[in-house]
């Protein structure tokens, strides 16, 4: 027998969990179909550490972080979970433009300081700063996996169903919506579908009965197998705790943050931004760490992070799903909504992305047009 739900959300990473939470809490009938389990270890929302920060060169995003934080605070309260651990953020390097970021935070009324390199080095001797530094203390570390589970739990508490081990293979239009087919032979009917499949999206797009004009209007989506390394603190009890940081230079772009649970609370997670190899889709990932990337990050730690032992004690791979300008995709056609918020910075927006996606899927409100390039392309023809 084929089951039915008014709304089916495919994928229970941060985006799908947030959308299901928002839909279910508004009283809609929701089923989540997940190929593996929520916060799947081979997707993009697993583990304990993502940077939460307000610093963005584009004021649109600096503002959106504040909206997302408000929703996330409600989630933390309702679920009784700690989702963000304060750590602050240091942004530096010629290509990170700390002064420009300071201007954006000033306009948004977000507490910050612009420090000279020497001043910052005196405060954080564990980091070798090469330019002035933007510091904002309200940044921190998001526990991505706890956030996914909190949102799925809240969705279920509001009546949603979660079906795990349900890999969507494709769907076809019906008179009243869609019939979804799994790779394991099951079917599920839906009035509305939300696809939040992370790095699997490129492989699924051709199986979703999407109009060719809509497909052509989507931005190019690329998937990268990124890698992150954990380095032990030389002085675990250091008087100045480690902040999160983003350092952009002409030769390398690196981010780092306290690794938390993933790294036994003993070290800093450090990674090269967009340093991984391209994949046709998440299905092609191997989980193998590229020795060249490890070498670049170890070399970076030797040069810029004197407070860390430059020998990684743990390492992992993870998937970035990128658009060319790092804007998200939240677009809809024929009762089918596509949500892809990765590009390496989507975690902090998850609660707001859930709100946007639920608004769009239900027709309650539109979303910023920058996320709807496919619809814009179709309607401008
Ligand atoms: C290494 C790394 C570091 C990051 N750092 C930061 C950071 O510091 N700050 C920040 O804000 N953001 C960060 N991000 C980005 C953030 O984590 C992502 O934006 C977010 O996790 C994307 O969530 P998602 O739900 O789109 O995708 P995913 O988490 O990949 O979820 C997709 C889900 O869909 C499921 N699925 C796929 N195909 C199917 C199918 N056919 N049928 C059913 N289910 C399916 C998958 O199993 C998975 O559970 C980082 C990401 C990575 C990978």
Short mmCIF file of C-alpha atoms and ligand atoms in Angstrom, two decimals:
data_model
loop_
_atom_site.label_atom_id
_atom_site.label_comp_id
_atom_site.label_asym_id
_atom_site.label_seq_id
_atom_site.Cartn_x
_atom_site.Cartn_y
_atom_site.Cartn_z
CA UNK A 1 0.00 0.00 0.00
CA UNK A 2 1.25 3.49 -0.83
CA UNK A 3 1.38 5.93 2.04
CA UNK A 4 0.44 9.61 1.69
CA UNK A 5 1.47 12.87 3.33
CA UNK A 6 0.62 16.48 2.46
CA UNK A 7 4.31 17.36 2.70
CA UNK A 8 7.23 15.00 2.17
CA UNK A 9 10.71 16.26 3.04
CA UNK A 10 13.51 14.25 1.42
CA UNK A 11 16.74 14.31 3.44
CA UNK A 12 17.27 14.91 7.14
CA UNK A 13 20.37 17.06 7.26
CA UNK A 14 20.20 20.56 8.70
CA UNK A 15 18.05 21.86 5.80
CA UNK A 16 15.50 19.05 5.74
CA UNK A 17 15.26 18.80 9.53
CA UNK A 18 14.70 22.57 9.77
CA UNK A 19 12.05 22.55 7.04
CA UNK A 20 10.20 19.60 8.62
CA UNK A 21 10.34 21.31 12.03
CA UNK A 22 8.90 24.53 10.64
CA UNK A 23 6.20 22.79 8.58
CA UNK A 24 5.08 20.47 11.37
CA UNK A 25 5.03 23.21 14.00
CA UNK A 26 2.63 25.16 11.73
CA UNK A 27 0.27 22.17 11.83
CA UNK A 28 1.03 20.61 8.43
CA UNK A 29 1.10 16.86 7.86
CA UNK A 30 4.77 16.01 7.27
CA UNK A 31 6.80 12.89 6.53
CA UNK A 32 10.60 12.92 6.37
CA UNK A 33 12.21 10.36 4.06
CA UNK A 34 15.93 9.87 4.77
CA UNK A 35 18.19 7.45 2.88
CA UNK A 36 20.23 6.73 5.99
CA UNK A 37 19.62 8.41 9.37
CA UNK A 38 19.31 12.09 10.37
CA UNK A 39 22.69 13.89 10.36
CA UNK A 40 24.09 11.01 8.32
CA UNK A 41 27.84 10.51 8.86
CA UNK A 42 28.49 10.65 5.07
CA UNK A 43 26.56 13.88 4.43
CA UNK A 44 27.22 17.51 5.48
CA UNK A 45 25.46 17.98 8.84
CA UNK A 46 27.15 15.44 11.09
CA UNK A 47 29.45 16.11 14.04
CA UNK A 48 29.87 18.74 16.69
CA UNK A 49 31.58 21.71 15.06
CA UNK A 50 30.51 24.41 12.61
CA UNK A 51 31.35 28.10 12.94
CA UNK A 52 28.55 30.41 14.00
CA UNK A 53 29.48 34.00 13.08
CA UNK A 54 27.91 37.28 12.10
CA UNK A 55 30.83 38.53 9.98
CA UNK A 56 29.85 38.59 6.31
CA UNK A 57 30.92 41.09 3.67
CA UNK A 58 27.33 41.10 2.41
CA UNK A 59 24.99 42.82 4.93
CA UNK A 60 22.15 40.57 3.74
CA UNK A 61 23.81 37.57 5.37
CA UNK A 62 24.96 39.46 8.49
CA UNK A 63 21.33 40.39 9.01
CA UNK A 64 20.06 36.88 8.23
CA UNK A 65 22.35 35.39 10.91
CA UNK A 66 20.57 37.52 13.51
CA UNK A 67 17.15 36.30 12.36
CA UNK A 68 18.36 32.71 12.36
CA UNK A 69 19.82 33.09 15.88
CA UNK A 70 16.45 34.20 17.21
CA UNK A 71 14.76 31.11 15.79
CA UNK A 72 17.62 28.91 16.97
CA UNK A 73 17.25 30.27 20.49
CA UNK A 74 13.61 29.16 20.49
CA UNK A 75 14.67 25.73 19.27
CA UNK A 76 17.34 25.47 21.99
CA UNK A 77 14.79 26.40 24.63
CA UNK A 78 12.06 24.07 23.35
CA UNK A 79 14.42 21.14 22.93
CA UNK A 80 16.48 21.76 26.05
CA UNK A 81 19.65 21.39 23.91
CA UNK A 82 22.78 23.50 23.82
CA UNK A 83 23.23 24.25 20.13
CA UNK A 84 25.87 27.01 20.15
CA UNK A 85 28.90 27.25 22.44
CA UNK A 86 30.33 30.79 22.63
CA UNK A 87 33.94 31.14 21.42
CA UNK A 88 34.13 34.42 19.49
CA UNK A 89 35.62 34.79 16.01
CA UNK A 90 38.84 36.27 14.63
CA UNK A 91 38.79 37.20 10.93
CA UNK A 92 42.06 38.16 9.32
CA UNK A 93 44.22 38.04 6.20
CA UNK A 94 44.39 40.38 3.22
CA UNK A 95 41.61 38.56 1.38
CA UNK A 96 39.28 38.48 4.40
CA UNK A 97 39.09 42.29 4.49
CA UNK A 98 38.69 42.70 8.30
CA UNK A 99 38.04 46.44 8.02
CA UNK A 100 35.21 45.94 5.54
CA UNK A 101 33.67 43.28 7.80
CA UNK A 102 33.94 45.66 10.76
CA UNK A 103 31.93 48.23 8.78
CA UNK A 104 29.17 45.69 8.14
CA UNK A 105 29.00 44.68 11.82
CA UNK A 106 28.96 48.34 12.86
CA UNK A 107 26.00 49.03 10.57
CA UNK A 108 24.17 46.01 12.02
CA UNK A 109 24.94 47.05 15.61
CA UNK A 110 26.90 43.86 16.38
CA UNK A 111 29.59 44.12 19.03
CA UNK A 112 33.11 43.90 17.56
CA UNK A 113 36.66 45.26 17.70
CA UNK A 114 39.19 45.93 14.96
CA UNK A 115 42.62 45.04 16.38
CA UNK A 116 46.12 45.60 15.04
CA UNK A 117 48.11 42.39 14.35
CA UNK A 118 50.38 42.98 17.38
CA UNK A 119 47.45 43.71 19.65
CA UNK A 120 45.70 40.52 18.51
CA UNK A 121 48.89 38.45 18.91
CA UNK A 122 49.22 39.70 22.49
CA UNK A 123 45.66 38.54 23.17
CA UNK A 124 45.96 35.19 21.33
CA UNK A 125 49.65 34.22 21.29
CA UNK A 126 48.64 30.82 19.90
CA UNK A 127 47.91 32.46 16.50
CA UNK A 128 50.35 34.34 14.23
CA UNK A 129 48.29 37.15 12.72
CA UNK A 130 49.50 38.68 9.45
CA UNK A 131 47.03 41.60 9.17
CA UNK A 132 44.64 43.54 11.37
CA UNK A 133 41.96 41.36 12.92
CA UNK A 134 38.21 41.66 13.26
CA UNK A 135 37.10 40.18 16.59
CA UNK A 136 33.46 39.61 17.43
CA UNK A 137 32.71 37.89 20.72
CA UNK A 138 29.18 36.62 20.00
CA UNK A 139 30.40 34.08 17.46
CA UNK A 140 30.73 30.46 18.51
CA UNK A 141 30.55 26.79 17.61
CA UNK A 142 27.36 25.12 16.39
CA UNK A 143 26.77 21.50 17.32
CA UNK A 144 25.35 20.48 13.92
CA UNK A 145 24.32 16.95 14.81
CA UNK A 146 22.55 18.00 18.00
CA UNK A 147 20.75 20.71 16.01
CA UNK A 148 19.54 18.19 13.39
CA UNK A 149 18.29 15.83 16.08
CA UNK A 150 16.61 18.66 18.00
CA UNK A 151 14.74 19.81 14.87
CA UNK A 152 13.69 16.28 13.89
CA UNK A 153 12.51 15.65 17.46
CA UNK A 154 10.50 18.88 17.44
CA UNK A 155 8.98 17.96 14.06
CA UNK A 156 7.99 14.53 15.40
CA UNK A 157 6.61 16.12 18.56
CA UNK A 158 4.34 18.16 16.27
CA UNK A 159 3.15 15.02 14.50
CA UNK A 160 5.72 14.50 11.71
CA UNK A 161 6.81 10.99 10.73
CA UNK A 162 10.43 10.03 10.12
CA UNK A 163 11.19 7.11 7.79
CA UNK A 164 14.88 6.17 7.78
CA UNK A 165 16.58 3.91 5.24
CA UNK A 166 14.36 5.39 2.49
CA UNK A 167 16.54 6.40 -0.50
CA UNK A 168 14.52 8.37 -3.03
CA UNK A 169 15.30 7.24 -6.55
CA UNK A 170 12.89 9.44 -8.45
CA UNK A 171 9.36 10.77 -8.57
CA UNK A 172 6.52 11.23 -11.04
CA UNK A 173 3.66 13.70 -11.13
CA UNK A 174 0.19 12.47 -10.25
CA UNK A 175 -3.21 14.16 -10.40
CA UNK A 176 -2.88 15.36 -6.80
CA UNK A 177 0.87 15.77 -6.38
CA UNK A 178 3.71 13.29 -6.68
CA UNK A 179 4.47 9.59 -6.33
CA UNK A 180 7.94 9.02 -4.91
CA UNK A 181 9.87 5.81 -5.63
CA UNK A 182 12.64 4.48 -3.44
CA UNK A 183 15.69 2.60 -4.65
CA UNK A 184 14.43 -0.32 -2.55
CA UNK A 185 11.07 -0.61 -4.31
CA UNK A 186 8.77 1.36 -1.98
CA UNK A 187 6.43 4.16 -3.01
CA UNK A 188 5.07 7.19 -1.17
CA UNK A 189 2.53 9.78 -2.35
CA UNK A 190 2.78 13.47 -1.50
CA UNK A 191 0.85 16.63 -2.14
CA UNK A 192 4.05 18.65 -1.90
CA UNK A 193 7.69 17.63 -1.93
CA UNK A 194 10.75 19.34 -0.47
CA UNK A 195 14.09 18.05 -1.74
CA UNK A 196 16.92 18.75 0.71
CA UNK A 197 19.37 16.06 -0.37
CA UNK A 198 22.65 17.95 0.11
CA UNK A 199 25.45 16.65 -2.11
CA UNK A 200 23.12 14.06 -3.67
CA UNK A 201 21.10 16.82 -5.34
CA UNK A 202 23.05 16.90 -8.64
CA UNK A 203 22.43 13.16 -9.09
CA UNK A 204 18.71 13.53 -8.30
CA UNK A 205 17.80 16.61 -10.34
CA UNK A 206 17.18 14.64 -13.53
CA UNK A 207 14.79 12.27 -11.71
CA UNK A 208 12.40 14.89 -10.30
CA UNK A 209 10.12 15.61 -13.29
CA UNK A 210 11.35 19.22 -13.28
CA UNK A 211 10.49 21.46 -16.25
CA UNK A 212 13.54 21.94 -18.46
CA UNK A 213 13.37 25.76 -18.15
CA UNK A 214 13.47 25.52 -14.35
CA UNK A 215 16.38 23.07 -14.45
CA UNK A 216 18.28 25.34 -16.83
CA UNK A 217 17.77 28.33 -14.51
CA UNK A 218 19.32 26.67 -11.45
CA UNK A 219 22.83 27.86 -10.67
CA UNK A 220 25.67 25.46 -11.37
CA UNK A 221 25.96 23.06 -8.42
CA UNK A 222 29.34 21.53 -7.62
CA UNK A 223 30.15 19.00 -4.92
CA UNK A 224 33.56 18.81 -3.23
CA UNK A 225 34.95 16.20 -0.89
CA UNK A 226 36.44 18.49 1.73
CA UNK A 227 38.73 17.41 4.56
CA UNK A 228 39.25 18.64 8.09
CA UNK A 229 42.07 17.89 10.54
CA UNK A 230 42.23 18.01 14.32
CA UNK A 231 45.39 19.38 15.97
CA UNK A 232 46.07 19.06 19.68
CA UNK A 233 46.41 22.19 21.84
CA UNK A 234 49.98 22.55 23.11
CA UNK A 235 48.62 24.12 26.29
CA UNK A 236 45.12 22.75 26.89
CA UNK A 237 44.59 25.05 29.88
CA UNK A 238 45.67 28.19 28.01
CA UNK A 239 44.58 31.43 29.66
CA UNK A 240 43.07 32.68 26.38
CA UNK A 241 40.72 30.03 25.05
CA UNK A 242 40.81 29.34 21.34
CA UNK A 243 38.46 31.36 19.18
CA UNK A 244 37.02 30.29 15.87
CA UNK A 245 38.88 31.94 12.99
CA UNK A 246 38.83 32.55 9.25
CA UNK A 247 42.11 33.47 7.58
CA UNK A 248 42.14 34.32 3.88
CA UNK A 249 45.41 34.96 2.06
CA UNK A 250 46.29 34.91 -1.62
CA UNK A 251 47.95 31.48 -1.22
CA UNK A 252 45.44 29.71 1.07
CA UNK A 253 42.07 30.13 2.78
CA UNK A 254 41.74 28.37 6.13
CA UNK A 255 39.19 28.19 8.92
CA UNK A 256 39.54 26.75 12.40
CA UNK A 257 37.41 26.18 15.48
CA UNK A 258 37.37 24.24 18.72
CA UNK A 259 36.50 20.71 17.58
CA UNK A 260 34.38 19.85 20.61
CA UNK A 261 33.00 16.33 20.95
CA UNK A 262 34.36 15.20 17.54
CA UNK A 263 37.90 15.74 18.78
CA UNK A 264 37.55 14.75 22.45
CA UNK A 265 37.59 18.47 23.34
CA UNK A 266 41.40 18.29 22.98
CA UNK A 267 42.12 20.33 19.90
CA UNK A 268 41.31 22.72 17.11
CA UNK A 269 39.64 21.61 13.89
CA UNK A 270 41.47 23.22 10.95
CA UNK A 271 40.58 22.97 7.27
CA UNK A 272 41.36 24.53 3.92
CA UNK A 273 38.21 26.17 2.52
CA UNK A 274 37.23 24.58 -0.81
CA UNK A 275 40.41 22.54 -0.75
CA UNK A 276 38.82 19.22 -1.71
CA UNK A 277 38.42 17.46 -5.04
CA UNK A 278 35.28 17.80 -7.18
CA UNK A 279 32.78 14.93 -7.31
CA UNK A 280 29.93 14.44 -9.81
CA UNK A 281 27.66 13.82 -6.80
CA UNK A 282 27.87 12.70 -3.18
CA UNK A 283 27.40 9.11 -4.32
CA UNK A 284 30.97 9.22 -5.71
CA UNK A 285 32.65 10.11 -2.42
CA UNK A 286 35.42 7.81 -1.16
CA UNK A 287 36.10 9.25 2.30
CA UNK A 288 39.85 9.17 1.50
CA UNK A 289 41.86 12.13 2.77
CA UNK A 290 44.04 13.69 0.07
CA UNK A 291 47.68 13.65 1.28
CA UNK A 292 48.37 16.87 -0.65
CA UNK A 293 45.62 18.65 1.27
CA UNK A 294 46.89 17.25 4.57
CA UNK A 295 50.37 18.56 3.70
CA UNK A 296 49.05 22.06 2.93
CA UNK A 297 47.09 22.25 6.19
CA UNK A 298 49.99 20.90 8.30
CA UNK A 299 52.28 23.46 6.66
CA UNK A 300 49.73 26.19 7.44
CA UNK A 301 49.55 25.12 11.11
CA UNK A 302 53.36 25.26 11.38
CA UNK A 303 53.37 28.79 9.97
CA UNK A 304 50.34 30.37 11.61
CA UNK A 305 49.18 28.35 14.62
CA UNK A 306 52.13 28.05 17.04
CA UNK A 307 49.75 27.01 19.82
CA UNK A 308 49.00 23.68 18.12
CA UNK A 309 51.01 20.50 17.79
CA UNK A 310 51.32 20.37 13.96
CA UNK A 311 50.70 16.61 13.79
CA UNK A 312 46.97 15.92 13.21
CA UNK A 313 45.50 13.42 15.69
CA UNK A 314 42.27 12.92 13.76
CA UNK A 315 40.98 13.69 10.26
CA UNK A 316 37.77 13.40 8.32
CA UNK A 317 36.09 14.18 5.00
CA UNK A 318 32.86 16.08 4.47
CA UNK A 319 30.83 17.37 1.51
CA UNK A 320 30.49 20.94 0.31
CA UNK A 321 27.68 21.54 -2.20
CA UNK A 322 28.52 24.85 -3.81
CA UNK A 323 26.89 27.47 -5.99
CA UNK A 324 29.17 29.92 -7.84
CA UNK A 325 28.35 32.94 -5.64
CA UNK A 326 27.68 30.90 -2.46
CA UNK A 327 24.01 31.92 -2.38
CA UNK A 328 21.62 29.17 -1.34
CA UNK A 329 19.01 27.57 -3.57
CA UNK A 330 15.47 27.78 -2.18
CA UNK A 331 13.19 27.55 -5.19
CA UNK A 332 9.90 25.99 -6.10
CA UNK A 333 7.98 24.76 -9.12
CA UNK A 334 4.76 22.68 -9.31
CA UNK A 335 4.58 21.99 -5.53
CA UNK A 336 8.19 20.85 -5.48
CA UNK A 337 10.68 22.88 -3.44
CA UNK A 338 14.44 22.52 -3.71
CA UNK A 339 16.54 23.57 -0.72
CA UNK A 340 20.32 23.55 -0.92
CA UNK A 341 22.02 25.73 1.63
CA UNK A 342 25.55 24.45 1.77
CA UNK A 343 28.46 26.25 0.11
CA UNK A 344 30.25 25.64 3.38
CA UNK A 345 28.33 28.26 5.34
CA UNK A 346 24.75 27.03 5.68
CA UNK A 347 24.74 25.59 9.21
CA UNK A 348 24.27 28.92 11.00
CA UNK A 349 21.23 29.69 8.84
CA UNK A 350 19.48 26.34 9.31
CA UNK A 351 16.57 27.58 11.46
CA UNK A 352 15.93 30.48 9.07
CA UNK A 353 16.33 28.26 6.02
CA UNK A 354 13.63 26.03 7.52
CA UNK A 355 11.37 29.06 7.88
CA UNK A 356 12.07 30.26 4.33
CA UNK A 357 11.56 26.79 2.84
CA UNK A 358 8.32 26.26 4.76
CA UNK A 359 7.08 29.71 3.65
CA UNK A 360 7.82 28.90 0.02
CA UNK A 361 6.51 25.31 0.08
CA UNK A 362 3.19 26.37 1.63
CA UNK A 363 2.86 29.62 -0.33
CA UNK A 364 2.75 31.53 2.98
CA UNK A 365 5.44 33.96 1.81
CA UNK A 366 8.11 34.35 -0.81
CA UNK A 367 11.82 34.05 -0.11
CA UNK A 368 14.58 36.47 -1.13
CA UNK A 369 14.73 36.38 -4.92
CA UNK A 370 18.48 35.71 -4.90
CA UNK A 371 17.56 32.12 -3.89
CA UNK A 372 15.08 31.71 -6.76
CA UNK A 373 17.24 32.00 -9.87
CA UNK A 374 15.40 29.15 -11.63
CA UNK A 375 11.98 30.79 -11.21
CA UNK A 376 13.40 34.18 -12.10
CA UNK A 377 14.96 32.73 -15.26
CA UNK A 378 11.68 31.09 -16.31
CA UNK A 379 9.53 34.16 -15.66
CA UNK A 380 11.89 36.55 -17.44
CA UNK A 381 11.67 34.60 -20.71
C1 LIG B 1 33.34 20.26 6.48
C2 LIG B 1 32.21 21.25 6.57
C3 LIG B 1 32.38 22.39 7.31
C4 LIG B 1 31.36 23.33 7.39
N1 LIG B 1 31.54 24.41 8.15
C5 LIG B 1 30.53 25.28 8.34
C6 LIG B 1 30.69 26.37 9.22
O1 LIG B 1 31.73 26.54 9.84
N2 LIG B 1 29.63 27.22 9.40
C7 LIG B 1 28.45 27.04 8.74
O2 LIG B 1 27.53 27.82 8.95
N3 LIG B 1 28.28 26.01 7.87
C8 LIG B 1 29.28 25.13 7.67
N4 LIG B 1 29.13 24.08 6.81
C9 LIG B 1 27.90 23.99 6.00
C10 LIG B 1 26.77 23.23 6.65
O3 LIG B 1 27.23 22.17 7.42
C11 LIG B 1 25.85 22.81 5.52
O4 LIG B 1 25.31 23.99 4.94
C12 LIG B 1 24.72 21.93 5.95
O5 LIG B 1 25.16 20.85 6.72
C13 LIG B 1 23.99 21.43 4.69
O6 LIG B 1 22.89 20.67 5.11
P1 LIG B 1 21.95 19.94 4.07
O7 LIG B 1 20.77 19.49 4.85
O8 LIG B 1 21.76 20.76 2.86
O9 LIG B 1 22.78 18.69 3.53
P2 LIG B 1 23.14 17.30 4.24
O10 LIG B 1 23.55 17.49 5.63
O11 LIG B 1 24.10 16.62 3.33
O12 LIG B 1 21.77 16.53 4.27
C14 LIG B 1 21.24 15.87 3.15
C15 LIG B 1 20.50 14.65 3.64
O13 LIG B 1 19.78 14.10 2.57
C16 LIG B 1 19.90 12.71 2.61
N5 LIG B 1 19.66 12.22 1.25
C17 LIG B 1 20.43 12.43 0.17
N6 LIG B 1 19.90 11.86 -0.91
C18 LIG B 1 18.77 11.26 -0.51
C19 LIG B 1 17.78 10.48 -1.17
N7 LIG B 1 17.89 10.21 -2.48
N8 LIG B 1 16.75 10.01 -0.46
C20 LIG B 1 16.61 10.29 0.87
N9 LIG B 1 17.53 11.01 1.56
C21 LIG B 1 18.59 11.50 0.87
C22 LIG B 1 21.32 12.48 3.09
O14 LIG B 1 21.49 11.18 3.62
C23 LIG B 1 21.45 13.56 4.14
O15 LIG B 1 21.04 13.13 5.40
C24 LIG B 1 30.14 23.13 6.70
C25 LIG B 1 29.97 21.97 5.93
C26 LIG B 1 30.99 21.04 5.87
C27 LIG B 1 30.76 19.80 5.06
#
